[in-house]
């Protein structure tokens, strides 16, 4: 089983930014891949149009529906597929409803892993993934 499939990190010889991550230059483990994927998905949702065209909706649907088939963590992909079947995305609502839908799917994973749940209001998801906090520390 690969490090990604087992979720383990492999080396103790090099320091990293996070102590639980594989050393720089090594393949991602489940946590690293997850953080990178959520970053991409939430950011893409935050910048999805308010009123997407049919082609934009189709392409986004293709991206989301590819995850249960292609995401390279088999149990993550399987769970996500089950959750998508239970809650199919409706992309006609544009970035606001997509951001909420994705936040809810991420919260389902958080709940399974015993992590804190995220506030899925558009204010919270935009602050985290698009605008940054109002104190300007990310500007
Ligand atoms: C589709 C998918 C399925 C996964 N399934 C599994 C699994 O079955 N088992 C497993 O062990 N790991 C799974 N993972 C990985 C897991 O979700 C985490 O990415 C990983 O454990 C690292 O967690 P983290 O605490 O660093 O933060 P992450 O959960 O990666 O979150 C990154 C950042 O997103 C923000 N955030 C948190 N929750 C939300 C939310 N609901 N909406 C918006 N922003 C939020 C926070 O600022 C957080 O710091 C999956 C990842 C993906 C992309």
Coordinates of C-alpha atoms and ligand atoms in Angstrom, one line a residue:
X1 CA 0.0 0.0 0.0
X2 CA 1.4 3.4 -0.9
X3 CA 1.9 6.2 1.6
X4 CA -1.1 8.0 0.2
X5 CA -3.4 5.0 0.4
X6 CA -2.3 4.3 4.0
X7 CA -2.2 8.0 5.0
X8 CA 1.3 7.6 6.6
X9 CA 4.3 9.7 6.3
X10 CA 7.6 8.0 5.8
X11 CA 10.8 9.9 6.8
X12 CA 12.1 11.4 10.0
X13 CA 15.3 12.8 8.6
X14 CA 14.2 16.2 7.3
X15 CA 12.4 19.0 9.0
X16 CA 9.1 20.2 7.3
X17 CA 6.8 23.2 7.8
X18 CA 4.3 20.9 9.6
X19 CA 5.7 18.1 11.7
X20 CA 3.1 15.6 10.5
X21 CA 3.8 16.1 6.8
X22 CA 6.1 14.2 4.5
X23 CA 9.4 16.0 3.9
X24 CA 9.5 18.6 1.1
X25 CA 9.8 16.9 -2.4
X26 CA 8.1 13.7 -1.2
X27 CA 4.7 12.5 -2.6
X28 CA 1.7 13.9 -0.6
X29 CA 0.0 11.9 2.1
X30 CA -3.7 11.9 2.6
X31 CA -3.7 15.0 4.7
X32 CA -1.5 17.1 2.4
X33 CA -3.5 16.0 -0.6
X34 CA -6.7 16.8 1.2
X35 CA -5.6 20.3 2.2
X36 CA -4.4 21.0 -1.4
X37 CA -7.6 19.7 -2.9
X38 CA -9.9 21.5 -0.6
X39 CA -7.9 24.7 -1.2
X40 CA -8.4 24.3 -5.0
X41 CA -12.1 23.3 -4.7
X42 CA -13.2 26.0 -2.2
X43 CA -11.2 28.7 -4.1
X44 CA -12.7 27.6 -7.4
X45 CA -16.2 27.7 -5.9
X46 CA -15.6 31.1 -4.4
X47 CA -14.7 32.5 -7.9
X48 CA -17.4 30.6 -9.8
X49 CA -19.7 33.1 -11.5
X50 CA -22.9 34.3 -9.8
X51 CA -24.8 33.3 -12.9
X52 CA -22.8 30.6 -14.7
X53 CA -23.3 29.8 -18.3
X54 CA -24.5 26.3 -19.3
X55 CA -20.9 25.4 -20.3
X56 CA -19.5 26.7 -17.0
X57 CA -22.1 24.6 -15.1
X58 CA -21.3 21.5 -17.3
X59 CA -17.5 21.9 -16.7
X60 CA -17.9 22.3 -13.0
X61 CA -20.2 19.3 -12.7
X62 CA -17.6 17.3 -14.6
X63 CA -14.9 18.4 -12.2
X64 CA -17.0 17.5 -9.1
X65 CA -18.2 14.2 -10.6
X66 CA -14.7 13.2 -11.5
X67 CA -13.6 13.2 -7.8
X68 CA -15.4 10.0 -6.7
X69 CA -13.8 8.2 -9.8
X70 CA -10.3 9.7 -9.8
X71 CA -9.4 11.1 -6.4
X72 CA -6.3 9.2 -5.4
X73 CA -7.5 8.2 -1.9
X74 CA -9.9 5.3 -2.5
X75 CA -11.9 5.5 0.8
X76 CA -12.1 9.3 0.5
X77 CA -13.4 9.0 -3.1
X78 CA -15.9 6.3 -2.1
X79 CA -17.3 8.3 0.8
X80 CA -17.5 11.5 -1.3
X81 CA -19.3 9.6 -4.1
X82 CA -21.9 8.4 -1.5
X83 CA -22.4 11.9 -0.2
X84 CA -22.7 13.4 -3.8
X85 CA -25.3 10.8 -4.6
X86 CA -27.3 11.8 -1.4
X87 CA -26.8 15.5 -2.2
X88 CA -26.3 16.2 -5.9
X89 CA -24.9 19.6 -6.6
X90 CA -27.3 22.2 -8.2
X91 CA -25.0 24.6 -10.1
X92 CA -27.8 27.0 -11.2
X93 CA -27.4 28.9 -8.0
X94 CA -23.8 29.9 -9.0
X95 CA -21.0 30.6 -6.6
X96 CA -23.2 31.1 -3.5
X97 CA -24.9 27.7 -3.6
X98 CA -21.8 25.9 -4.8
X99 CA -19.7 27.3 -1.9
X100 CA -22.3 26.2 0.6
X101 CA -22.7 22.8 -1.0
X102 CA -18.9 22.2 -1.0
X103 CA -18.6 23.5 2.6
X104 CA -21.3 21.0 3.6
X105 CA -19.5 18.1 1.9
X106 CA -16.2 19.1 3.6
X107 CA -18.0 19.3 6.9
X108 CA -19.2 15.7 6.4
X109 CA -15.6 14.7 6.2
X110 CA -14.7 16.9 9.2
X111 CA -17.4 15.3 11.2
X112 CA -16.2 11.8 10.3
X113 CA -12.7 12.7 11.3
X114 CA -13.7 14.5 14.5
X115 CA -12.6 17.9 13.2
X116 CA -14.4 21.2 14.0
X117 CA -17.3 22.1 11.6
X118 CA -17.0 25.2 9.5
X119 CA -19.7 27.9 9.3
X120 CA -21.1 27.5 5.7
X121 CA -22.5 31.0 5.3
X122 CA -21.2 32.8 2.2
X123 CA -19.7 35.4 4.5
X124 CA -17.5 32.8 6.2
X125 CA -16.5 30.9 3.0
X126 CA -15.7 34.1 1.1
X127 CA -13.7 35.4 4.1
X128 CA -11.7 32.2 4.2
X129 CA -11.3 31.5 0.4
X130 CA -11.7 34.8 -1.4
X131 CA -11.7 38.1 0.5
X132 CA -9.7 37.4 3.7
X133 CA -10.7 38.8 7.1
X134 CA -11.8 42.3 7.6
X135 CA -8.8 43.2 9.8
X136 CA -6.8 43.2 6.6
X137 CA -4.1 40.9 7.7
X138 CA -4.2 38.9 4.5
X139 CA -4.2 42.0 2.2
Ligands
LIG1 C1 -12.9 15.1 -1.2 C2 -12.0 14.7 0.0 C3 -12.4 13.7 0.8 C4 -11.6 13.3 1.9 N1 -11.9 12.2 2.6 C5 -11.1 11.9 3.7 C6 -11.4 10.7 4.4 O1 -12.4 10.0 4.1 N2 -10.6 10.3 5.4 C7 -9.5 11.1 5.7 O2 -8.7 10.8 6.6 N3 -9.2 12.3 5.0 C8 -10.0 12.6 4.0 N4 -9.7 13.8 3.3 C9 -8.6 14.7 3.8 C10 -9.2 15.6 5.0 O3 -10.5 16.2 4.6 C11 -8.3 16.8 5.3 O4 -7.9 17.5 4.1 C12 -7.0 16.3 6.0 O5 -7.3 15.5 7.1 C13 -6.2 17.6 6.4 O6 -7.0 18.3 7.4 P1 -6.7 19.7 7.9 O7 -7.1 19.7 9.4 O8 -5.3 20.2 7.6 O9 -7.7 20.7 7.2 P2 -8.7 20.5 5.9 O10 -9.9 19.6 6.3 O11 -7.8 20.0 4.8 O12 -9.2 21.9 5.6 C14 -8.3 22.9 5.1 C15 -8.8 24.3 5.5 O13 -10.1 24.4 5.0 C16 -10.9 25.2 5.9 N5 -12.2 24.4 6.1 C17 -12.4 23.4 7.0 N6 -13.6 23.0 6.8 C18 -14.2 23.7 5.9 C19 -15.5 23.7 5.3 N7 -16.4 22.8 5.6 N8 -15.7 24.6 4.3 C20 -14.8 25.5 3.9 N9 -13.6 25.5 4.4 C21 -13.3 24.6 5.4 C22 -10.1 25.4 7.1 O14 -9.6 26.8 7.1 C23 -9.0 24.4 7.0 O15 -7.8 24.9 7.6 C24 -10.5 14.1 2.2 C25 -10.1 15.2 1.4 C26 -10.9 15.5 0.3 C27 -10.5 16.7 -0.6

